[in-house]
Amino acid sequence: MYTELSACRICKGRNLHKFLSLGHMPLANNFLHEDKLPERELYFPLDVFYCDTCGMVQLGIVVDPEIMFSDYIYLTGSSEPLKAHFANLADEAVHNFDVQVGSFIIDIGSNDGTLLHSFKELGMCVLGIEPASNISELAMQRGIETMNDFFNVNLASTIREERGQAGVITATNVFAHLNDLEGFISGINVLLAEGGILVIEVPYIVDMLDKLEFDTIYHEHLSYFALRPLVNFFSRFGFVIVDVKRVNIHGGSIRIYIQKGDRNLPSSVSDLIRLEEELKLDSLDIYQQFARDVMQLKKDLLFLLTSIKSQGATIVGYGAPAKGNILLNYCTIGPAILDYIIDTTAFKHGCYTPGTRIPIFPESRFHDLQPDYALLLAWNYSDSILEREKVYRQAGGKFILPLPKPTVI
Ligand code: DWN
């Protein structure tokens, strides 16, 4: 069900140093259905490595993508801030690269079609590629044409023969999930029209390190990107990064615009590469410090939660993100601490969290029962959630922000 990484995914170097072990973990999105709670769950080692040759940070194993992505529970459209984020991406790509109305746009890992819906609103012809059959069906019901498959060079050739090449190809929170990066870029080479633009978005390792976002480390995320290794990777395949910007989504990501050909790197790229050099991302030290800080965070969070619990207060989880399951399992936070978790995704209602087996309910339970504290597992949406729950907070309800330092707000 998984393979061990033998060489760096980007440079094929073999000097890989393990700097963090989160132990054996269940799959972060493997929520358990109440009517078929398994006796035992699949656990896989979750260890993170640094490549001495090119500086890439990556997991030590690759879990079979069929296991992780063929039947998926995560819906992009369940988070309002994410819908707004993707509307901004579509608008920015169309205007910055003068994409003509009627252009052919393909989204790889298109989920429920949230991003393609924004492109469609801008007058584009859209096509999604989504491996989860349950979710691609949902996208089709919403009027977004979607191919239920994993992206690869063969599928790219079929689309090109049947539909022609695309002016824009997007891949948001996909590129870091891929083991075969060369296969991906070969498919892009076939499918992207001359002068076309590839847009990828990936969590940015500078944010992960800066805000101690260790819970974003899980088996779906094979790579943890700095910009420098990506510049080298794309140039090796005849592509060039023509712009990059930091975006405040999923704890901090980079949105990268890539085209075929070669030219001087823009200042937006050189500025980030300089930042990465200043932070010494090309040495093991910063990652070893990150690992020490993560272990301290676990102690601090558990101390805070058990102290609150010992006062007889009630605590629940707010949001049931995949990352929340890493935080809960690594910090050994289970039903003895959290009475339940609420989430806006209907698929997740009636489910239990993997490993910790905490029940998930609709938001109404939270508003009806008004618990004393809410552990903000969906911390990446803290601004919008704290605003939305101001009545709860004004009535004395308190949120616990788990990282970068456990804080009651
Ligand atoms: O790469 C991935 C990221 C982008 O999305 C995938 N591997 C899986 C997934 O990770 P995640 O589950 O950590 O993503 P989110 O978007 O942080 O999940 C937020 C969860 O919180 C969703 O289940 C929706 C829920 N939510 C909520 O209950 N109330 C979200 C908001 C904004 C809210 O107000």
Coordinates of C-alpha atoms and ligand atoms in Angstrom, one line a residue:
M1 CA 0.0 0.0 0.0
Y2 CA 3.0 2.3 0.1
T3 CA 6.5 2.6 -1.3
E4 CA 9.6 4.0 0.3
L5 CA 11.3 7.0 -1.2
S6 CA 14.7 6.0 -2.5
A7 CA 15.8 9.3 -4.1
C8 CA 14.8 12.9 -4.0
R9 CA 11.7 13.6 -6.0
I10 CA 13.2 16.7 -7.7
C11 CA 16.9 16.0 -8.2
K12 CA 17.1 12.2 -7.7
G13 CA 19.8 12.8 -5.1
R14 CA 20.3 10.1 -2.4
N15 CA 21.5 12.3 0.5
L16 CA 18.1 12.4 2.4
H17 CA 18.1 13.3 6.1
K18 CA 15.1 12.5 8.3
F19 CA 14.5 15.5 10.5
L20 CA 11.0 14.9 11.8
S21 CA 9.0 11.9 12.7
L22 CA 5.3 12.3 13.5
G23 CA 5.0 8.6 14.2
H24 CA 2.5 6.2 12.6
M25 CA -0.6 8.1 11.5
P26 CA -3.9 7.2 9.9
L27 CA -4.7 8.8 6.6
A28 CA -5.7 12.4 7.4
N29 CA -8.9 12.3 5.2
N30 CA -9.9 8.8 6.2
F31 CA -13.0 9.8 8.2
L32 CA -14.9 6.8 9.6
H33 CA -18.6 6.3 8.8
E34 CA -20.6 5.7 12.0
D35 CA -22.4 2.7 10.4
K36 CA -19.1 0.9 9.6
L37 CA -16.6 1.8 12.3
P38 CA -13.7 -0.6 11.6
E39 CA -12.0 -2.7 14.3
R40 CA -8.6 -1.4 13.2
E41 CA -7.4 1.4 10.9
L42 CA -4.5 1.6 8.5
Y43 CA -1.6 3.5 10.0
F44 CA 1.5 4.6 7.9
P45 CA 4.8 6.0 9.0
L46 CA 4.9 9.8 8.7
D47 CA 8.5 10.9 8.5
V48 CA 9.9 14.0 6.7
F49 CA 13.3 14.2 4.9
Y50 CA 15.5 17.0 3.7
C51 CA 17.5 16.5 0.5
D52 CA 21.1 17.6 1.0
T53 CA 21.6 18.1 -2.8
C54 CA 18.8 20.4 -3.8
G55 CA 17.1 21.3 -0.5
M56 CA 13.7 19.7 -1.2
V57 CA 11.6 18.6 1.8
Q58 CA 9.5 15.5 1.3
L59 CA 7.9 12.5 2.9
G60 CA 9.7 9.2 3.2
I61 CA 6.9 7.1 1.8
V62 CA 4.4 7.3 -1.0
V63 CA 0.9 5.9 -0.1
D64 CA -0.9 4.5 -3.1
P65 CA -2.9 7.4 -4.6
E66 CA -5.9 5.1 -5.3
I67 CA -6.3 4.6 -1.6
M68 CA -6.1 8.3 -0.8
F69 CA -7.9 9.9 -3.7
S70 CA -10.4 7.6 -5.4
D71 CA -13.2 8.2 -2.9
Y72 CA -12.6 11.6 -1.3
I73 CA -14.4 13.5 1.4
Y74 CA -12.9 17.0 1.1
L75 CA -15.1 19.6 -0.7
T76 CA -13.5 22.8 -1.8
G77 CA -16.9 24.5 -1.8
S78 CA -17.4 23.8 1.9
S79 CA -15.3 26.7 2.9
E80 CA -16.6 30.2 1.9
P81 CA -13.1 31.8 2.1
L82 CA -11.8 29.2 -0.3
K83 CA -14.5 30.0 -2.9
A84 CA -13.5 33.7 -2.7
H85 CA -9.9 32.7 -3.0
F86 CA -10.5 30.8 -6.2
A87 CA -12.6 33.5 -7.7
N88 CA -9.6 35.8 -7.2
L89 CA -7.3 33.3 -8.8
A90 CA -9.5 33.0 -12.0
D91 CA -9.9 36.8 -12.2
E92 CA -6.1 37.4 -11.7
A93 CA -5.1 34.8 -14.3
V94 CA -7.5 36.0 -16.9
H95 CA -6.6 39.7 -16.5
N96 CA -2.8 39.4 -16.0
F97 CA -2.4 37.1 -19.0
D98 CA -5.1 38.6 -21.2
V99 CA -7.0 35.3 -21.6
Q100 CA -9.6 35.7 -24.2
V101 CA -13.3 34.9 -23.6
G102 CA -14.1 31.4 -24.8
S103 CA -10.6 30.1 -24.1
F104 CA -10.2 26.5 -23.0
I105 CA -9.4 26.1 -19.3
I106 CA -8.5 22.8 -17.6
D107 CA -8.2 22.3 -13.8
I108 CA -6.3 19.3 -12.6
G109 CA -7.6 18.0 -9.3
S110 CA -10.8 20.0 -9.9
N111 CA -12.7 18.6 -6.9
D112 CA -16.3 20.0 -6.9
G113 CA -15.6 22.5 -9.7
T114 CA -15.4 25.6 -7.5
L115 CA -12.4 27.1 -9.4
L116 CA -13.8 26.2 -12.8
H117 CA -17.1 27.7 -11.9
S118 CA -15.3 31.1 -11.5
F119 CA -13.6 30.6 -14.9
K120 CA -17.0 29.7 -16.4
E121 CA -18.5 33.0 -15.0
L122 CA -15.7 34.8 -16.9
G123 CA -16.9 33.3 -20.2
M124 CA -14.4 30.5 -20.5
C125 CA -14.8 26.9 -21.7
V126 CA -13.9 24.6 -18.8
L127 CA -12.9 21.0 -18.2
G128 CA -12.2 19.4 -14.8
I129 CA -10.0 16.3 -14.1
E130 CA -10.8 14.7 -10.8
P131 CA -9.9 11.2 -9.6
A132 CA -12.6 11.0 -6.9
S133 CA -15.7 9.5 -8.5
N134 CA -18.0 10.8 -5.8
I135 CA -16.8 14.3 -6.2
S136 CA -16.5 14.4 -10.0
E137 CA -20.2 13.4 -10.0
L138 CA -21.0 16.3 -7.8
A139 CA -19.1 18.7 -10.1
M140 CA -21.0 17.3 -13.1
Q141 CA -24.3 17.9 -11.3
R142 CA -23.2 21.5 -10.8
G143 CA -22.7 21.9 -14.6
I144 CA -18.9 21.5 -14.6
E145 CA -17.8 19.0 -17.2
T146 CA -15.4 16.7 -15.4
M147 CA -13.3 13.6 -16.4
N148 CA -13.1 11.1 -13.5
D149 CA -9.5 10.2 -13.7
F150 CA -6.0 10.9 -12.5
F151 CA -4.1 13.3 -14.8
N152 CA -1.3 11.7 -16.9
V153 CA 0.3 12.1 -20.3
N154 CA -2.0 9.6 -21.9
L155 CA -5.1 11.5 -20.7
A156 CA -3.4 14.7 -21.9
S157 CA -3.0 13.3 -25.4
T158 CA -6.6 12.1 -25.5
I159 CA -7.9 15.6 -24.5
R160 CA -5.6 17.3 -27.0
E161 CA -6.9 15.0 -29.8
E162 CA -10.5 15.5 -28.9
R163 CA -10.6 19.1 -27.6
G164 CA -7.3 20.8 -28.6
Q165 CA -4.8 22.4 -26.3
A166 CA -5.7 24.6 -23.3
G167 CA -4.9 28.3 -22.9
V168 CA -4.8 28.0 -19.1
I169 CA -4.1 24.9 -17.0
T170 CA -4.5 25.1 -13.2
A171 CA -3.4 22.7 -10.5
T172 CA -4.1 24.0 -7.0
N173 CA -3.1 21.8 -4.0
V174 CA -2.2 19.1 -6.4
F175 CA 1.4 19.5 -7.4
A176 CA 2.5 18.8 -3.8
H177 CA 0.4 15.6 -3.8
L178 CA 2.1 14.1 -6.9
N179 CA 4.9 11.5 -6.9
D180 CA 5.5 11.5 -10.6
L181 CA 6.3 15.2 -11.2
E182 CA 8.0 14.4 -14.5
G183 CA 4.9 12.6 -15.7
F184 CA 2.8 15.6 -14.8
I185 CA 5.0 18.1 -16.6
S186 CA 5.1 15.8 -19.7
G187 CA 1.3 15.9 -19.7
I188 CA 1.4 19.7 -19.4
N189 CA 3.8 19.9 -22.3
V190 CA 1.3 18.0 -24.5
L191 CA -1.8 19.9 -23.3
L192 CA -0.7 23.5 -22.8
A193 CA -1.1 25.7 -25.9
E194 CA 1.8 27.9 -27.1
G195 CA 1.7 31.1 -25.0
G196 CA -0.5 29.3 -22.6
I197 CA -0.1 29.6 -18.8
L198 CA 0.1 26.9 -16.1
V199 CA -0.9 28.1 -12.6
I200 CA 0.0 26.0 -9.6
E201 CA -0.7 26.7 -6.0
V202 CA 1.2 24.9 -3.2
P203 CA 1.6 25.5 0.5
Y204 CA 4.8 27.5 1.1
I205 CA 7.4 25.9 3.4
V206 CA 8.5 29.4 4.6
D207 CA 5.0 29.8 6.1
M208 CA 5.0 26.2 7.5
L209 CA 8.3 26.8 9.3
D210 CA 7.4 30.3 10.4
K211 CA 4.0 29.4 11.9
L212 CA 4.8 25.9 13.0
E213 CA 2.2 24.4 10.8
F214 CA 3.3 20.8 11.4
D215 CA -0.3 19.5 11.0
T216 CA -0.2 20.3 7.3
I217 CA 2.3 17.4 7.1
Y218 CA 0.4 14.3 6.1
H219 CA 0.4 11.5 3.5
E220 CA -1.4 13.4 0.8
H221 CA 1.3 16.0 0.8
L222 CA 4.4 14.4 -0.6
S223 CA 6.4 17.6 -1.1
Y224 CA 6.9 20.7 1.0
F225 CA 8.1 23.3 -1.5
A226 CA 10.5 26.2 -1.4
L227 CA 10.6 28.2 -4.6
R228 CA 14.2 27.5 -5.5
P229 CA 13.9 23.7 -6.2
L230 CA 10.8 24.5 -8.4
V231 CA 12.7 27.0 -10.5
N232 CA 15.3 24.4 -11.2
F233 CA 12.7 21.7 -11.8
F234 CA 10.7 23.6 -14.4
S235 CA 13.7 24.9 -16.3
R236 CA 14.9 21.3 -16.7
F237 CA 11.7 20.6 -18.7
G238 CA 11.7 23.8 -20.8
F239 CA 9.4 25.8 -18.7
V240 CA 10.0 29.1 -16.8
I241 CA 8.3 30.7 -13.8
V242 CA 7.1 34.1 -15.1
D243 CA 5.5 35.3 -11.8
V244 CA 5.0 34.1 -8.2
K245 CA 3.0 35.6 -5.3
R246 CA 2.4 34.6 -1.7
V247 CA -1.2 34.0 -0.9
N248 CA -2.8 33.7 2.5
I249 CA -4.6 30.4 2.0
H250 CA -4.1 27.0 3.7
G251 CA -1.7 28.6 6.2
G252 CA 0.3 30.4 3.5
S253 CA 0.9 29.3 -0.1
I254 CA 2.6 30.4 -3.3
R255 CA 0.7 30.9 -6.5
I256 CA 3.1 30.2 -9.4
Y257 CA 2.6 31.2 -13.0
I258 CA 4.6 29.1 -15.5
Q259 CA 5.0 29.2 -19.3
K260 CA 6.9 27.2 -21.9
G261 CA 10.3 28.7 -22.9
D262 CA 13.1 30.4 -21.2
R263 CA 13.7 34.0 -20.0
N264 CA 15.1 36.0 -17.1
L265 CA 13.4 35.3 -13.8
P266 CA 11.2 38.2 -12.7
S267 CA 11.9 40.1 -9.4
S268 CA 9.0 38.3 -7.7
V269 CA 10.9 35.1 -8.1
S270 CA 14.4 36.4 -7.2
D271 CA 12.9 38.2 -4.2
L272 CA 11.5 35.0 -2.7
I273 CA 14.7 33.0 -3.5
R274 CA 16.7 35.7 -1.6
L275 CA 14.3 35.3 1.3
E276 CA 14.8 31.6 1.3
E277 CA 18.6 32.1 1.3
E278 CA 18.3 34.5 4.2
L279 CA 16.3 31.9 6.1
K280 CA 18.9 29.3 5.3
L281 CA 16.4 26.9 3.9
D282 CA 19.4 25.1 2.2
S283 CA 20.7 23.8 5.5
L284 CA 19.5 21.2 7.8
D285 CA 19.5 23.4 10.9
I286 CA 16.2 25.2 10.4
Y287 CA 14.4 21.9 9.9
Q288 CA 15.9 20.4 13.0
Q289 CA 14.8 23.5 15.0
F290 CA 11.3 23.1 13.5
A291 CA 11.2 19.5 14.8
R292 CA 12.2 20.6 18.3
D293 CA 9.6 23.3 18.3
V294 CA 6.9 20.9 17.1
M295 CA 7.7 18.6 20.0
Q296 CA 7.4 21.5 22.5
L297 CA 4.1 22.6 20.9
K298 CA 2.6 19.2 21.6
K299 CA 3.5 19.5 25.3
D300 CA 2.2 23.1 25.5
L301 CA -1.1 22.3 23.8
L302 CA -1.8 19.2 25.8
F303 CA -1.0 21.1 29.1
L304 CA -3.4 23.9 28.1
L305 CA -6.2 21.6 27.1
T306 CA -5.9 19.3 30.2
S307 CA -5.7 22.3 32.5
I308 CA -9.0 23.7 31.0
K309 CA -10.6 20.3 31.2
S310 CA -9.6 19.9 34.8
Q311 CA -11.6 23.0 35.6
G312 CA -14.7 21.2 34.4
A313 CA -15.1 23.3 31.2
T314 CA -16.4 21.8 27.9
I315 CA -14.2 21.8 24.8
V316 CA -15.1 21.0 21.2
G317 CA -13.3 21.0 17.9
Y318 CA -14.2 23.7 15.4
G319 CA -13.8 22.4 11.8
A320 CA -12.8 18.9 10.8
P321 CA -9.9 19.5 8.3
A322 CA -7.5 16.8 7.3
K323 CA -4.7 18.6 9.1
G324 CA -6.9 18.5 12.3
N325 CA -6.5 14.8 12.3
I326 CA -2.7 15.0 12.3
L327 CA -2.8 17.5 15.2
L328 CA -5.3 15.4 17.2
N329 CA -3.4 12.1 16.7
Y330 CA 0.1 13.6 17.2
C331 CA -0.9 15.5 20.4
T332 CA -3.1 12.5 21.6
I333 CA -6.2 14.7 21.8
G334 CA -9.2 12.4 21.8
P335 CA -12.8 12.2 23.1
A336 CA -11.6 12.6 26.7
I337 CA -10.8 16.2 25.8
L338 CA -13.0 17.1 22.9
D339 CA -16.7 16.2 23.3
Y340 CA -17.3 16.5 19.5
I341 CA -16.2 18.4 16.4
I342 CA -18.4 20.5 14.1
D343 CA -17.9 21.0 10.3
T344 CA -19.7 22.6 7.4
T345 CA -19.1 19.6 5.1
A346 CA -22.3 17.5 5.0
F347 CA -20.2 14.4 3.9
K348 CA -18.4 14.6 7.3
H349 CA -21.5 14.7 9.5
G350 CA -22.1 11.4 11.3
C351 CA -18.5 10.5 10.8
Y352 CA -15.7 10.0 13.3
T353 CA -12.2 11.3 13.1
P354 CA -9.5 8.7 12.0
G355 CA -7.5 7.3 14.9
T356 CA -9.1 9.5 17.7
R357 CA -12.7 8.6 16.8
I358 CA -14.3 11.9 17.8
P359 CA -17.9 12.4 16.4
I360 CA -18.5 15.1 13.8
F361 CA -21.7 17.1 13.8
P362 CA -23.2 20.1 11.8
E363 CA -22.6 23.6 13.1
S364 CA -26.1 23.7 14.7
R365 CA -24.9 21.5 17.6
F366 CA -22.2 24.1 18.4
H367 CA -24.7 27.0 18.4
D368 CA -27.3 25.1 20.4
L369 CA -24.9 23.8 23.1
Q370 CA -22.6 26.8 23.3
P371 CA -19.5 24.9 24.7
D372 CA -17.1 26.9 26.9
Y373 CA -14.1 26.4 24.5
A374 CA -13.6 25.6 20.8
L375 CA -10.3 24.3 19.6
L376 CA -9.8 25.9 16.2
L377 CA -8.7 22.9 14.1
A378 CA -9.5 24.9 10.9
W379 CA -7.0 27.6 12.1
N380 CA -6.3 28.6 8.5
Y381 CA -9.7 30.3 8.4
S382 CA -9.4 32.0 11.8
D383 CA -10.2 35.5 10.5
S384 CA -13.6 34.5 8.9
I385 CA -14.5 32.0 11.7
L386 CA -13.8 34.5 14.6
E387 CA -15.9 37.0 12.8
R388 CA -18.7 34.6 12.1
E389 CA -18.8 33.4 15.7
K390 CA -18.7 36.9 17.4
V391 CA -22.0 36.3 19.1
Y392 CA -20.6 33.1 20.7
R393 CA -17.5 35.0 21.8
Q394 CA -19.5 37.9 23.1
A395 CA -21.5 35.4 25.2
G396 CA -18.2 34.3 26.8
G397 CA -17.3 31.5 24.4
K398 CA -13.5 31.1 23.8
F399 CA -11.5 29.9 20.9
I400 CA -8.2 28.1 21.4
L401 CA -5.7 28.7 18.5
P402 CA -3.4 25.6 18.5
L403 CA -0.4 27.1 16.7
P404 CA 2.1 28.6 16.4
K405 CA 1.7 28.9 20.2
P406 CA -1.4 27.5 21.9
T407 CA -3.5 30.6 22.7
V408 CA -6.9 31.3 24.2
I409 CA -8.7 34.2 22.3
Ligands
DWN1 O1 -4.4 19.9 0.1 C1 -5.4 19.8 0.7 C2 -6.1 21.0 1.4 C3 -5.9 22.2 0.5 O2 -7.4 20.7 1.6 C4 -6.1 18.5 0.8 N1 -5.0 17.6 1.1 C5 -7.1 18.3 1.8 C6 -7.7 19.6 2.4 O3 -7.0 19.8 3.6 P1 -8.0 20.4 4.8 O4 -9.1 19.4 5.1 O5 -7.0 20.6 6.0 O6 -8.5 21.7 4.2 P2 -9.3 22.9 4.9 O7 -9.9 23.7 3.7 O8 -8.5 23.6 5.8 O9 -10.5 22.2 5.6 C7 -11.4 23.1 6.4 C8 -12.5 22.2 7.0 O10 -13.2 23.1 7.9 C9 -13.5 21.8 6.0 O11 -13.9 20.5 6.3 C10 -14.6 22.8 6.1 C11 -14.5 23.2 7.5 N2 -15.0 24.5 7.8 C12 -15.9 24.7 8.8 O12 -16.4 23.8 9.5 N3 -16.3 26.0 9.1 C13 -14.4 25.6 7.1 C14 -14.8 26.9 7.4 C15 -14.3 28.0 6.7 C16 -15.8 27.1 8.5 O13 -16.2 28.2 8.8

